[in-house]
mmCIF file of C-alpha atoms in Angstrom:
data_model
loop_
_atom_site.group_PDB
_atom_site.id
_atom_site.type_symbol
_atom_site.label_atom_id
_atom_site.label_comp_id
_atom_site.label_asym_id
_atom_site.label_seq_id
_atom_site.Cartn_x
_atom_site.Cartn_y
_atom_site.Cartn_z
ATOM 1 C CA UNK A 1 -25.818 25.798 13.529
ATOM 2 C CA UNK A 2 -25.842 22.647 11.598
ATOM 3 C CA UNK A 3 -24.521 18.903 13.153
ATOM 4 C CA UNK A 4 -22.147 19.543 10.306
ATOM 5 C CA UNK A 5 -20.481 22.427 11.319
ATOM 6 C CA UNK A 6 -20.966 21.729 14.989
ATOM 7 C CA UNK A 7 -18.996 19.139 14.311
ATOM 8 C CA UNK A 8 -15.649 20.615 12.467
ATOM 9 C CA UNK A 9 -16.288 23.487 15.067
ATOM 10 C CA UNK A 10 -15.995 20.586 18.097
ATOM 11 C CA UNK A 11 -12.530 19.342 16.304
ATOM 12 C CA UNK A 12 -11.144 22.462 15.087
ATOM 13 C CA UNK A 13 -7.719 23.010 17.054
ATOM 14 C CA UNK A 14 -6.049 26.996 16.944
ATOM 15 C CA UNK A 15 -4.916 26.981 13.638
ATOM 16 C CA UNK A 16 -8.702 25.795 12.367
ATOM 17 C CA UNK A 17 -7.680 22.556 11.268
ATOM 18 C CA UNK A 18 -9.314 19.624 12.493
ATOM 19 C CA UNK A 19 -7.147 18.162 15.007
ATOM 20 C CA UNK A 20 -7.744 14.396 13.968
ATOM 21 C CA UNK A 21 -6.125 15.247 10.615
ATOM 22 C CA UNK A 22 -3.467 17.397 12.632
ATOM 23 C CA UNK A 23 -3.067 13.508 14.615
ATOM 24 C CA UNK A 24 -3.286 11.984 11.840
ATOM 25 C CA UNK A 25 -0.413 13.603 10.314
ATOM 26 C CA UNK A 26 1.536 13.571 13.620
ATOM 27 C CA UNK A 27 1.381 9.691 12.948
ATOM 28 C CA UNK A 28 2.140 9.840 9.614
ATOM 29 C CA UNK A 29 5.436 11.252 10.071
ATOM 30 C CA UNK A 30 6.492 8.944 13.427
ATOM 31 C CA UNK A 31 5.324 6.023 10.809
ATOM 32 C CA UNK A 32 8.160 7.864 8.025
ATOM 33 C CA UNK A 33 10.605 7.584 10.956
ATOM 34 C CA UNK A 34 9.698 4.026 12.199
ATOM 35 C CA UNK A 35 9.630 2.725 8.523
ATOM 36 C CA UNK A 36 12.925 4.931 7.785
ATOM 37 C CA UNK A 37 14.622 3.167 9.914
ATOM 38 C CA UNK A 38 13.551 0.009 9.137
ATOM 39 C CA UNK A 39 14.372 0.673 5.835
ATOM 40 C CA UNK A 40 17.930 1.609 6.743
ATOM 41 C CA UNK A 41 18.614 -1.384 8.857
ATOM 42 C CA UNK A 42 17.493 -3.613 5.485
ATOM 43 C CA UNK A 43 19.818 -1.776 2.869
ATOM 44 C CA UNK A 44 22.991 -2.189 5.712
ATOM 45 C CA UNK A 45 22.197 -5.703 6.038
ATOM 46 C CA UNK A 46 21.205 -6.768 2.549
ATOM 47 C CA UNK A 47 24.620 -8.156 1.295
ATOM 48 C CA UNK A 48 25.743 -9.718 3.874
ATOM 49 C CA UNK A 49 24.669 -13.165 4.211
ATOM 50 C CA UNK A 50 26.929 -16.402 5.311
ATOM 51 C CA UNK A 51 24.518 -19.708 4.702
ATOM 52 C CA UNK A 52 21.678 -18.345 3.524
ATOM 53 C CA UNK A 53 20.434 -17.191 -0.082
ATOM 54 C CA UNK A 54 21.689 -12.710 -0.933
ATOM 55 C CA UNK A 55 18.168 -11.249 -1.967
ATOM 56 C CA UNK A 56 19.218 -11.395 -6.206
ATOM 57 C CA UNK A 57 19.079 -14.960 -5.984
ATOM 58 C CA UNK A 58 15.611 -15.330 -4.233
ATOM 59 C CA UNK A 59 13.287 -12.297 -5.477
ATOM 60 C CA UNK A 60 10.973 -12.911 -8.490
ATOM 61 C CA UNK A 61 11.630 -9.154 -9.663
ATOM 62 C CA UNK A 62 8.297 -9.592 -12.113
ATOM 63 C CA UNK A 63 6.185 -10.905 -8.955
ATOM 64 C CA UNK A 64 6.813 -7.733 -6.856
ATOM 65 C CA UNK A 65 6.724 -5.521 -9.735
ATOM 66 C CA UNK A 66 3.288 -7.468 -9.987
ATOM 67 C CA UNK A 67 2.793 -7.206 -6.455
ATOM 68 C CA UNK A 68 3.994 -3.328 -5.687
ATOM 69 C CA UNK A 69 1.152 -2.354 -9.096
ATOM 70 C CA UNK A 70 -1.585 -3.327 -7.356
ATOM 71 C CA UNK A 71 -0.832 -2.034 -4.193
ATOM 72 C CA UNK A 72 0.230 1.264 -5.623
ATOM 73 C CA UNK A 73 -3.531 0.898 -7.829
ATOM 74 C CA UNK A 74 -5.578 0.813 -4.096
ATOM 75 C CA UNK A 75 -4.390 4.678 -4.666
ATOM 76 C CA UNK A 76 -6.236 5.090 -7.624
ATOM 77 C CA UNK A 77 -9.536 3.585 -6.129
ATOM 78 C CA UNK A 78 -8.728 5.265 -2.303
ATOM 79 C CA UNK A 79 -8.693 8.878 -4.022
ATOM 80 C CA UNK A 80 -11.944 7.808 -6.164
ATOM 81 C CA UNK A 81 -13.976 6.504 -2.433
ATOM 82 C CA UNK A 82 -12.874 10.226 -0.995
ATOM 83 C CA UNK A 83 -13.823 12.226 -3.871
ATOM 84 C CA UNK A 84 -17.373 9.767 -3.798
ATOM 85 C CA UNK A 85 -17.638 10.687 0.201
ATOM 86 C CA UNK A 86 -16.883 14.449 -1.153
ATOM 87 C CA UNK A 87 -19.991 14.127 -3.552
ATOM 88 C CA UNK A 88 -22.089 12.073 -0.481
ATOM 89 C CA UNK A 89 -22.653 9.252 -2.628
ATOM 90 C CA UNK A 90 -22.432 6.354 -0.166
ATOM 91 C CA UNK A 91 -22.996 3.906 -2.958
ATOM 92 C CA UNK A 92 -19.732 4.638 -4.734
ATOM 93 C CA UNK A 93 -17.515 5.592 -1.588
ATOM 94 C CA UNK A 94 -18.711 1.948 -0.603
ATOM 95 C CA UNK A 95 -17.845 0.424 -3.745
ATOM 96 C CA UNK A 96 -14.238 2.068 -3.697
ATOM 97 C CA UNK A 97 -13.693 1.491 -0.299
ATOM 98 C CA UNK A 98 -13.997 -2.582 -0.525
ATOM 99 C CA UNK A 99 -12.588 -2.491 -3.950
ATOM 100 C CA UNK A 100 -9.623 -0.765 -2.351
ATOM 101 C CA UNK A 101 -9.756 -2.991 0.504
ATOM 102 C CA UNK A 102 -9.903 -6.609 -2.025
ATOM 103 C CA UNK A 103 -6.822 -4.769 -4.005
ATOM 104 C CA UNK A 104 -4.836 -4.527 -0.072
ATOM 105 C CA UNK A 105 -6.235 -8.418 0.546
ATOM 106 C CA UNK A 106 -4.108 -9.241 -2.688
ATOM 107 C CA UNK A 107 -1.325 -7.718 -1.745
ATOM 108 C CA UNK A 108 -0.972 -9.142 1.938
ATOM 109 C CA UNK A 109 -1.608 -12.214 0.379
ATOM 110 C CA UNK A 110 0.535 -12.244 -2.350
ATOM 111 C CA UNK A 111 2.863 -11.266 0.852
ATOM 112 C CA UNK A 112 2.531 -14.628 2.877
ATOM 113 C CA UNK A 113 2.998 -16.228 -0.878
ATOM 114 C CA UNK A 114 6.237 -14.857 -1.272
ATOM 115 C CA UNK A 115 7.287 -15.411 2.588
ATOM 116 C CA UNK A 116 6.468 -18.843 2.154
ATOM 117 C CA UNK A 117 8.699 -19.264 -1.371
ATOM 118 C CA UNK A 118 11.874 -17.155 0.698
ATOM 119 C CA UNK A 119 11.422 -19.757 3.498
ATOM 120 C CA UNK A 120 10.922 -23.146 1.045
ATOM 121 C CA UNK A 121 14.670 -21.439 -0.326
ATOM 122 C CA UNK A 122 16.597 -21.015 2.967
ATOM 123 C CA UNK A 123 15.468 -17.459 3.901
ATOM 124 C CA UNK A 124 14.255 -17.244 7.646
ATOM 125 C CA UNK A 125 13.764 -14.708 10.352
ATOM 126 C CA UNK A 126 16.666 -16.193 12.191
ATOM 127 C CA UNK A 127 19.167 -17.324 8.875
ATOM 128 C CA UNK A 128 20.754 -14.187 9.176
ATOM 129 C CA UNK A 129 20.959 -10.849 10.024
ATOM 130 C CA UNK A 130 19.244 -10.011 6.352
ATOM 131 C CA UNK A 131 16.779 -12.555 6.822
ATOM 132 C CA UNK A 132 15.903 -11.035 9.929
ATOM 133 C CA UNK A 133 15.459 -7.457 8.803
ATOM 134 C CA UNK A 134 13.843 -8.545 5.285
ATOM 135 C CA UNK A 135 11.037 -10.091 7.658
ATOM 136 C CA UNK A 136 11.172 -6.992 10.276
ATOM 137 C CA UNK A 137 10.403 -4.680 7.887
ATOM 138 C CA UNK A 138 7.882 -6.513 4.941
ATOM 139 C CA UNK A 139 6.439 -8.111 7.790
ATOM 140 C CA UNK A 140 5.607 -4.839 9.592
ATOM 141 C CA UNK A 141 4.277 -3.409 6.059
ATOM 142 C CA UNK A 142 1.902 -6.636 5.933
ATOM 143 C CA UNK A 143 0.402 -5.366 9.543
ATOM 144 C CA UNK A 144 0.006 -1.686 8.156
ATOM 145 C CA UNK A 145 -1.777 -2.883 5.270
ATOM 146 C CA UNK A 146 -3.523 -5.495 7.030
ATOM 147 C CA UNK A 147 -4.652 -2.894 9.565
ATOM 148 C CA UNK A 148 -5.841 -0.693 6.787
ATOM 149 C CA UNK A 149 -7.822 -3.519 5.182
ATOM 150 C CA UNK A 150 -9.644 -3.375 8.437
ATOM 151 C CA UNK A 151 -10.162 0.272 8.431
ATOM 152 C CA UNK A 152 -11.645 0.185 4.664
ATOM 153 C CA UNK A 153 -14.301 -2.494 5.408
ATOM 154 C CA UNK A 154 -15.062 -0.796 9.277
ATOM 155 C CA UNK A 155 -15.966 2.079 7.675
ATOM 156 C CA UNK A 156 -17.767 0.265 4.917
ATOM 157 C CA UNK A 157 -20.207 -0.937 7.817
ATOM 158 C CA UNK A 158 -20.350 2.377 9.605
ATOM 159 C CA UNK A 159 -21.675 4.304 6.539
ATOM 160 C CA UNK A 160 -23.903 1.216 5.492
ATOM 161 C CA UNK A 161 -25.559 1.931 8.889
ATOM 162 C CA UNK A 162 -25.276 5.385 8.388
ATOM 163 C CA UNK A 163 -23.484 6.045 11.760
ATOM 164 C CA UNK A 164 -20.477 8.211 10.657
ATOM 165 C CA UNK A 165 -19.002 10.534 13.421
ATOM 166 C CA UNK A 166 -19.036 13.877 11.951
ATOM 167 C CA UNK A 167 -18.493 14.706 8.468
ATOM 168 C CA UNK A 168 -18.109 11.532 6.269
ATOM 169 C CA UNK A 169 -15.535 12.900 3.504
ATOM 170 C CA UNK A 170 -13.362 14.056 6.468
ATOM 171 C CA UNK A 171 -13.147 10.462 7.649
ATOM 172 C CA UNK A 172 -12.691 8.799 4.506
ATOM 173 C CA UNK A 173 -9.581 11.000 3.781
ATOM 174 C CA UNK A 174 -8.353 10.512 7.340
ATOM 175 C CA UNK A 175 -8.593 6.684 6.246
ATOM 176 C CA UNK A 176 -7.278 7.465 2.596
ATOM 177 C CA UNK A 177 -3.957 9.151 4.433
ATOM 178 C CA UNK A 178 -3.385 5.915 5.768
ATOM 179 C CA UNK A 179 -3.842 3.888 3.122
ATOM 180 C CA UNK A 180 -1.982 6.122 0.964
ATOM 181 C CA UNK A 181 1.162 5.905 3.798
ATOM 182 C CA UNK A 182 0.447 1.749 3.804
ATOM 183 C CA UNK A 183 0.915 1.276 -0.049
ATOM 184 C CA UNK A 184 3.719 3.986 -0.176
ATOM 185 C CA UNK A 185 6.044 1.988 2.047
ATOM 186 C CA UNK A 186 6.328 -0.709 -0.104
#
């Protein structure tokens, strides 16, 4: 029996799929609750503001669009880093992974850019009940991103050392579905 096999066969649950991607998916869809409701609380609160700026007069609709493009691009480059792992060319899943990771760098920073202009204009987490769910629920995307940022150069390292825990592809698309649930909340 092959390491590779002995592996999938160590992780395989009753149904024979691996039961980190079953987990995985189990997270993905308390992360489409948490975010739903997040979401929800946001569109109730959006209008209603007494002394601070309503969202149309503060957002620079061409910066997000900006913004949300190359977020929604890291999907391009995550899907070319698993289909790289798929081939086991660790040079090009490599190249993907950080250029996916650089494109997510962007985008939380073009995040604390934008915080910073809502704040310089009278938005805060405490100016109103908008303000505070704006924050709540970009600020929570940042950390999902930012925590997949982390994830894309970790594993990075691990295959530059050559220390992946079972089969590499696997892992990279474990990593590309959450990426691909970080850029597809925002």
């Amino acid at each position: 029996m092959s390491a590779a096999s002995h592996a999938i066969e160590e992780h395989a649950t009753t149904t024979g799929l691996d039961n980190r991607k079953m987990l995985m998916w189990a997270f993905l869809g308390s992360d489409c609750l948490f975010f739903g409701s997040l979401i929800a609380t946001y569109m109730i609160y959006r209008g209603r503001s007494i002394d601070c700026p309503l969202p149309h007069q503060i957002y620079d609709i061409p910066y997000t669009s900006i913004s949300a493009f190359v977020l929604l691009m890291s999907s391009l480059t995550m899907v070319l880093a698993v289909n790289s792992a798929k081939r086991n060319d660790d040079k090009a899943t490599n190249l993907w992974l950080t250029v996916t990771a650089l494109l997510g760098a962007l985008f939380v920073g073009g995040q604390v850019y934008e915080f910073t202009a809502f704040y310089q204009e009278g938005l805060g987490f405490t100016s109103s009940l908008f303000g505070s769910s704006f924050f709540t629920l970009t600020g929570f995307h940042g950390v999902h991103v930012t925590v997949g940022v982390i994830m894309l150069l970790a594993m990075v390292g691990i295959i530059q050392r050559g220390r992946v825990p079972g089969d590499k592809a696997e892992v990279v698309e474990l990593i590309g579905l959450y990426w691909r649930s970080a850029e597809h909340t925002s």
